[in-house]
Backbone as JSON, one array per atom type, in Angstrom:
{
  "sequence": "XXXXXXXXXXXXXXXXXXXXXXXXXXXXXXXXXXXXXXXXXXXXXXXXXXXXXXXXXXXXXXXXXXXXXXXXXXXXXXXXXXXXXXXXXXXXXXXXXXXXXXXXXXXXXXXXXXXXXXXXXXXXXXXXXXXXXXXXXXXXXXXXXXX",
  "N": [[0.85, -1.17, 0.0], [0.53, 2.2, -1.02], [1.54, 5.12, 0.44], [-0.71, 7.92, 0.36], [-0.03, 10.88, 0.78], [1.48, 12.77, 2.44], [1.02, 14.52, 5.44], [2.33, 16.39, 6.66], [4.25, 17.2, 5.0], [2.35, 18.58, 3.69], [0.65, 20.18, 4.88], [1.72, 22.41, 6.43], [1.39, 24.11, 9.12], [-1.08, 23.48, 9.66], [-0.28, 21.03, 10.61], [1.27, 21.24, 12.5], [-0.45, 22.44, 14.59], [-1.84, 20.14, 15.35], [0.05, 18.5, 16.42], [0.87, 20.4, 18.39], [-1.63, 20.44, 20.14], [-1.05, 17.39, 20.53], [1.0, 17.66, 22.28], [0.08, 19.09, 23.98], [-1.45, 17.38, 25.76], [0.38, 15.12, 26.5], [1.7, 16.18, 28.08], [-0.47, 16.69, 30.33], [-2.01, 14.52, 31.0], [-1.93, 11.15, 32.46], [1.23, 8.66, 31.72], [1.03, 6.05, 31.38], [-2.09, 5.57, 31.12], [-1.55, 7.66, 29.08], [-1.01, 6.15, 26.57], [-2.25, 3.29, 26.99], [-4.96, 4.65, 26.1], [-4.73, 5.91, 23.34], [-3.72, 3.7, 21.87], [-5.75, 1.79, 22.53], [-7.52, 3.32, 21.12], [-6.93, 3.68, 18.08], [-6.69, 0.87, 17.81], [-9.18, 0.51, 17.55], [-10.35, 1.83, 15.56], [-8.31, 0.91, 13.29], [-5.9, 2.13, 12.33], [-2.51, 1.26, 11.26], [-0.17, 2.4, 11.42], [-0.25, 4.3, 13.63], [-0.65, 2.02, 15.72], [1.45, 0.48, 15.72], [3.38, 2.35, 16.46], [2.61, 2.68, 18.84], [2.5, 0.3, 20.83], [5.65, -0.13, 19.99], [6.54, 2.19, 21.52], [5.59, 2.12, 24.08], [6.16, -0.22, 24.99], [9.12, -0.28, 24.78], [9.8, 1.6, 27.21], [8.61, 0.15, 28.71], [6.29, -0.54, 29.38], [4.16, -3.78, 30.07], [3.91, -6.66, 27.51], [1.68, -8.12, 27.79], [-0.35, -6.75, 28.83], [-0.54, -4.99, 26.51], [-1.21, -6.21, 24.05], [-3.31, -7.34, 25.35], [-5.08, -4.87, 25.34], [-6.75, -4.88, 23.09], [-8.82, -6.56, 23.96], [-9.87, -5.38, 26.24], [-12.03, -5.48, 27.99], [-12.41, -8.19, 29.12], [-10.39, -8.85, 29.73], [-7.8, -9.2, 32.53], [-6.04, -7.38, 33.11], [-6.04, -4.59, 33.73], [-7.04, -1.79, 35.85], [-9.25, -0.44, 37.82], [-9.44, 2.49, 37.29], [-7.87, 1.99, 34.91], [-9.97, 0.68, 33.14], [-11.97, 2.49, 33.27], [-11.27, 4.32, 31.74], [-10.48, 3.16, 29.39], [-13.42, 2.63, 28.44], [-14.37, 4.94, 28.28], [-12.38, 5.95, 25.71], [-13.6, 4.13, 23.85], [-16.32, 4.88, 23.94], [-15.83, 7.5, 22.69], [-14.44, 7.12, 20.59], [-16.17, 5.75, 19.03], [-18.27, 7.21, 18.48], [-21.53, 7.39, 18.93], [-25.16, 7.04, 17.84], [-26.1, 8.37, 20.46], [-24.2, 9.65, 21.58], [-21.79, 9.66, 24.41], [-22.45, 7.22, 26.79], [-24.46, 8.22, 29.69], [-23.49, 5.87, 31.78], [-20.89, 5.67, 31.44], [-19.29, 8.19, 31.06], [-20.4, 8.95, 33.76], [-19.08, 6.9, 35.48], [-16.21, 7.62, 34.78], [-16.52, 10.68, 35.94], [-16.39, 9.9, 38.09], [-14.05, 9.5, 39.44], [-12.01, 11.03, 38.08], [-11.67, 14.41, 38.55], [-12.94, 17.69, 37.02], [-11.0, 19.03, 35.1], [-9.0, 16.86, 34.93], [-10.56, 15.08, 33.7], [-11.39, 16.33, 31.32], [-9.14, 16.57, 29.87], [-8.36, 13.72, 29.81], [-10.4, 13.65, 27.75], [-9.52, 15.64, 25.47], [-7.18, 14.35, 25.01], [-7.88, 11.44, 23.94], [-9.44, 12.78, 21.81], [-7.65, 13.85, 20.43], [-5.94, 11.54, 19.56], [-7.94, 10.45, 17.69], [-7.58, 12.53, 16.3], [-5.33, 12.03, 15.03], [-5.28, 9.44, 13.83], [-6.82, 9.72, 11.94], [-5.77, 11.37, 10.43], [-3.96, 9.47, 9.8], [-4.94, 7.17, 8.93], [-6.31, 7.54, 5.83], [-4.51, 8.79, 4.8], [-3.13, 6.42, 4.27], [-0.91, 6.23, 5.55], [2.39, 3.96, 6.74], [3.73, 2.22, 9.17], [7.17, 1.76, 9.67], [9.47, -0.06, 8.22], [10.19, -3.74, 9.11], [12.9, -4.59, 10.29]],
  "CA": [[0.0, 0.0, 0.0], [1.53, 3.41, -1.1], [1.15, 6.28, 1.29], [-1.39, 9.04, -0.59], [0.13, 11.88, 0.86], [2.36, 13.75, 3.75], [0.31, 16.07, 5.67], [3.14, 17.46, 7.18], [4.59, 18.51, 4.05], [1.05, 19.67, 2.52], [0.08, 21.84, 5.66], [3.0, 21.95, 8.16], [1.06, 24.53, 10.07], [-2.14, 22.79, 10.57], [0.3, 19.64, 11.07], [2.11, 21.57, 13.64], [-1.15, 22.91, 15.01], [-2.45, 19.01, 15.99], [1.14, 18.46, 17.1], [0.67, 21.56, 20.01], [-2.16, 19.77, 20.86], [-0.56, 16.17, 21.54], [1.86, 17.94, 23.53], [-0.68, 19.21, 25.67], [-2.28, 15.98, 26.41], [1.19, 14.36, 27.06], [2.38, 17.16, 29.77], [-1.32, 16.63, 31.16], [-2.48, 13.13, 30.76], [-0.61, 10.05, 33.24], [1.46, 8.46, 30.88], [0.42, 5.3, 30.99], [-3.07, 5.95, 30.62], [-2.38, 8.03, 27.83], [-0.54, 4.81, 26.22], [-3.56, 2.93, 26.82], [-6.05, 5.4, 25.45], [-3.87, 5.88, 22.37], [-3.76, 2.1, 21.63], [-7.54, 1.14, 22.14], [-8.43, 4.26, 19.95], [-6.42, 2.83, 17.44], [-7.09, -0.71, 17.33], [-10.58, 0.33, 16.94], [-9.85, 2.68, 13.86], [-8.13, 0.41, 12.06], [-4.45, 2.68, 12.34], [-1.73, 0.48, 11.74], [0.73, 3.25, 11.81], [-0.05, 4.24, 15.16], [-0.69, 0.93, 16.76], [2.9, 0.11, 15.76], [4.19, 3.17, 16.75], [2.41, 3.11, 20.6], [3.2, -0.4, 21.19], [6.87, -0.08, 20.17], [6.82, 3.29, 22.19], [5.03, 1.38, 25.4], [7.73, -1.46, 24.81], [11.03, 0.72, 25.42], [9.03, 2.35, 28.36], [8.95, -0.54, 29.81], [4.95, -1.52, 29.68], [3.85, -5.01, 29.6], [3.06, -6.68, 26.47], [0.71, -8.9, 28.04], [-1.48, -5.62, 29.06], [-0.53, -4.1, 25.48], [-2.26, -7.13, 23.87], [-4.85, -7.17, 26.02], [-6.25, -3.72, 25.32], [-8.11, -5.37, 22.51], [-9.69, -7.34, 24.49], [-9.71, -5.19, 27.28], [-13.29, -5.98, 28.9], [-12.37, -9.63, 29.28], [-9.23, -8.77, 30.52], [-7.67, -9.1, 34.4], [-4.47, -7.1, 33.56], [-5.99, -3.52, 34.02], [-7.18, -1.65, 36.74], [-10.67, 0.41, 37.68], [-8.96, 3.96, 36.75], [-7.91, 2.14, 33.53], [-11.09, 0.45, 32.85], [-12.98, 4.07, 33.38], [-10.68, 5.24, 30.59], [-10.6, 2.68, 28.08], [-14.33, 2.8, 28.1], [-14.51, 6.38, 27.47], [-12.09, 5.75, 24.39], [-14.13, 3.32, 23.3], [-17.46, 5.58, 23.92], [-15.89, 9.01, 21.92], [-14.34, 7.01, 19.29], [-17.54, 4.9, 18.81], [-19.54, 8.26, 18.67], [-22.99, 5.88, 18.5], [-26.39, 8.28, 17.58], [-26.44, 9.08, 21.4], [-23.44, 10.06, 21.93], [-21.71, 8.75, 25.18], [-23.77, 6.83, 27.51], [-24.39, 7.99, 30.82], [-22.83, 5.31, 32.61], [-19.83, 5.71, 30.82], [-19.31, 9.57, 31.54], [-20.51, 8.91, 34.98], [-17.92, 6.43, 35.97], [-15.24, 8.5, 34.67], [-16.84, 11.44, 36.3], [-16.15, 9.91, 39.85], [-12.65, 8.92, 39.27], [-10.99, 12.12, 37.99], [-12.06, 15.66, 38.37], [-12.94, 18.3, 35.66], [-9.55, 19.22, 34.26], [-8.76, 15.67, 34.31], [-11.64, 14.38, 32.6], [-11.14, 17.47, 30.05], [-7.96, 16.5, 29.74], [-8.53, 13.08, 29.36], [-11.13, 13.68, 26.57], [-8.56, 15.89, 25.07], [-6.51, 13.11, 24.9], [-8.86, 10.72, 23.37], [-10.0, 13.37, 20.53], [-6.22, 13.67, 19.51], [-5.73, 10.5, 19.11], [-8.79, 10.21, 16.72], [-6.92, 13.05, 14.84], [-4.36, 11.23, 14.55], [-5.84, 8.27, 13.47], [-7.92, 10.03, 10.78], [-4.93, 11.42, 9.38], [-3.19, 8.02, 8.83], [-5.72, 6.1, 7.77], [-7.13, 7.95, 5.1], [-3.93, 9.05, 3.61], [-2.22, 5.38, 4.41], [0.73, 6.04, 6.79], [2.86, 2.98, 6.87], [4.74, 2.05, 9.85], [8.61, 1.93, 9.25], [9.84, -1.52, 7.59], [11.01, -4.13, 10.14], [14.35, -4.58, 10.38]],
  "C": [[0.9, 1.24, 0.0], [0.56, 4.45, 0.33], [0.49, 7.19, 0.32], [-0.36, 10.31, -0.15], [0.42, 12.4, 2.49], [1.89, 14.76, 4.19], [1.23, 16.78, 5.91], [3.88, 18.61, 6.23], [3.35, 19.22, 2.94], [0.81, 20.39, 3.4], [0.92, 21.63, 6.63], [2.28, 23.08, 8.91], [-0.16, 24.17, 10.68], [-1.59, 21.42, 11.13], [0.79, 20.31, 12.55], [0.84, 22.03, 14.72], [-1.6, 21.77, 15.89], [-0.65, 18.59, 16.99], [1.3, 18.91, 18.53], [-0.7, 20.8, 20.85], [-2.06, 18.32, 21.82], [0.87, 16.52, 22.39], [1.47, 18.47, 24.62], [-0.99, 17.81, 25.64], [-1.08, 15.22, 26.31], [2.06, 15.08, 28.22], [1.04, 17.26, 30.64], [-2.05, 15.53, 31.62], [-1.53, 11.82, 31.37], [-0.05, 8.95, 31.76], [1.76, 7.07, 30.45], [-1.0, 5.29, 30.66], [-3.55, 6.18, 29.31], [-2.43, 7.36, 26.47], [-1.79, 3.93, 26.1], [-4.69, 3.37, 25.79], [-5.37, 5.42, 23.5], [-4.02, 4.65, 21.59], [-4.97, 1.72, 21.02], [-7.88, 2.38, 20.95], [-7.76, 3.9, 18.67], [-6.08, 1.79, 16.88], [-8.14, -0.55, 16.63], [-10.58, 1.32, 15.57], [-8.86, 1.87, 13.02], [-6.11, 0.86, 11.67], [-3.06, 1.75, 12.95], [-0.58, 0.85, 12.24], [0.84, 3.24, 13.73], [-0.04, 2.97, 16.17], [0.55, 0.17, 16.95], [3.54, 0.93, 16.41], [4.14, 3.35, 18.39], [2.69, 1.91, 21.29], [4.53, -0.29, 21.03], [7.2, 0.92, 21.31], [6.63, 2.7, 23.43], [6.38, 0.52, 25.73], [9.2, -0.71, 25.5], [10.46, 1.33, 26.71], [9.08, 1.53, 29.7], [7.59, -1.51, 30.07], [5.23, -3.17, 28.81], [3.33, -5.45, 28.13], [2.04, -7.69, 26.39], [-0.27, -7.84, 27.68], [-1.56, -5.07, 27.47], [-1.52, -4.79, 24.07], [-3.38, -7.35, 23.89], [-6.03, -6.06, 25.71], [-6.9, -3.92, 24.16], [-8.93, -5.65, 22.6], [-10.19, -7.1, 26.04], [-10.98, -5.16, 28.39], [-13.46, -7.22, 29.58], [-11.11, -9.76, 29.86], [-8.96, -8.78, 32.07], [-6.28, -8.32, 34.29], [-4.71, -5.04, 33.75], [-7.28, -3.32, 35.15], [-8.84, -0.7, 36.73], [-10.58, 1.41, 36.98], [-9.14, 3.52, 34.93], [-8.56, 1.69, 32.34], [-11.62, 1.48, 32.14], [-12.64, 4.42, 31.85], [-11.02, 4.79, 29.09], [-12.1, 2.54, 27.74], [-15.1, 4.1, 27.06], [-14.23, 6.55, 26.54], [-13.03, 5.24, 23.63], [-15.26, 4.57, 22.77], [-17.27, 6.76, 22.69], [-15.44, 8.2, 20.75], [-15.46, 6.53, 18.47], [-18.24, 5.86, 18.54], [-20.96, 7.15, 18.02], [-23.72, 7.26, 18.33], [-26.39, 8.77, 18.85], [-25.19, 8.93, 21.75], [-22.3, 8.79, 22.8], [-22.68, 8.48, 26.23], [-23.15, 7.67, 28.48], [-23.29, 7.69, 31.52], [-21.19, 5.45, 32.37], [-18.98, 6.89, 31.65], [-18.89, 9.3, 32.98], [-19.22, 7.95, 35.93], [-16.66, 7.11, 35.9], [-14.94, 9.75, 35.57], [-16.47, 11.21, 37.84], [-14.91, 9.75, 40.23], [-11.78, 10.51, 39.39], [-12.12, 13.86, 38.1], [-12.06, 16.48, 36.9], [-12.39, 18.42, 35.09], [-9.38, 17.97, 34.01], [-9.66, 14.95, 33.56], [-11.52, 15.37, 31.48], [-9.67, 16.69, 29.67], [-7.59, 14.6, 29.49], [-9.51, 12.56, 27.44], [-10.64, 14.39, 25.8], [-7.82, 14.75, 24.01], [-7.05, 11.93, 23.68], [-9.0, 10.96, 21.4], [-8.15, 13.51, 19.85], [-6.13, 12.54, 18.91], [-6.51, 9.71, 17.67], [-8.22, 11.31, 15.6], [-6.05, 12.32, 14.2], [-4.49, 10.11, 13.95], [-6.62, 8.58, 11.72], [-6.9, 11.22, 9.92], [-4.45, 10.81, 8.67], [-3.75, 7.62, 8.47], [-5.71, 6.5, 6.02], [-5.72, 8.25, 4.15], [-2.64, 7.8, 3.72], [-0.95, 5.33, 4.96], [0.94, 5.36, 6.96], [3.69, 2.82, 7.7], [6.26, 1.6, 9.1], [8.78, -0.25, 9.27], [10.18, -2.33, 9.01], [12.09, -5.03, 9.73], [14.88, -5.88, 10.84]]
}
């Protein structure tokens, strides 16, 4: 599969613009979490780019690749925790946008966990990642050969 096209070199200032944004949500977001979130929003989009790029990144970091695995399957899973339950639901919920949005329960669990900034700042988080995702896909970003 060829790559269509380099956003960075067709708009390097709206490239650089989503850029300023995933540097907020990695100086505000715990950084496993945001590893997590990153991942699942990315399995479920289909982005092979990134799903190579956040497991290898997780990997040198140091995370498990049991857990890194797992976040496919992460409802059936025993290798994450309530916090990172809360989260990967929420991914699930904003990338999923369904006709009603996110549920409730969804929200609401999240909602008891972290406070406003951090739930902003989690959903932040989230919506980057769907940029990012809906850059590569669409114009075929190919993770780097393996070696």
């Amino acid at each position: 599969m060829t790559q269509r096209m380099d956003l960075s070199a067709a708009t390097p200032e709206g490239f650089r613009a989503v850029l300023g944004l995933d540097k907020y949500v990695r100086a505000n977001v715990d950084p496993t979490l945001l590893t997590l979130i990153k991942l699942r929003a990315s399995v479920t989009n289909g982005c092979a780019f990134c799903v190579d790029m956040h497991t290898t990144d997780a990997l040198a970091d140091g995370e498990n690749g049991r857990r890194l695995f797992a976040v496919a399957t992460w409802r059936e899973s025993p290798f994450f925790t309530d916090d990172e339950r809360a989260a990967l639901a929420l991914t699930d919920a904003v990338t999923e946008l369904g006709q009603d949005g996110v549920p409730d329960d969804v929200w609401d669990k999240a909602a008891a966990i972290w406070n406003e900034k951090q739930l902003a700042d989690l959903l932040l988080a989230i919506c980057t990642i769907n940029v990012w995702n809906r850059i590569a896909v669409p114009t075929r970003k190919q993770p780097p050969a393996l070696v």
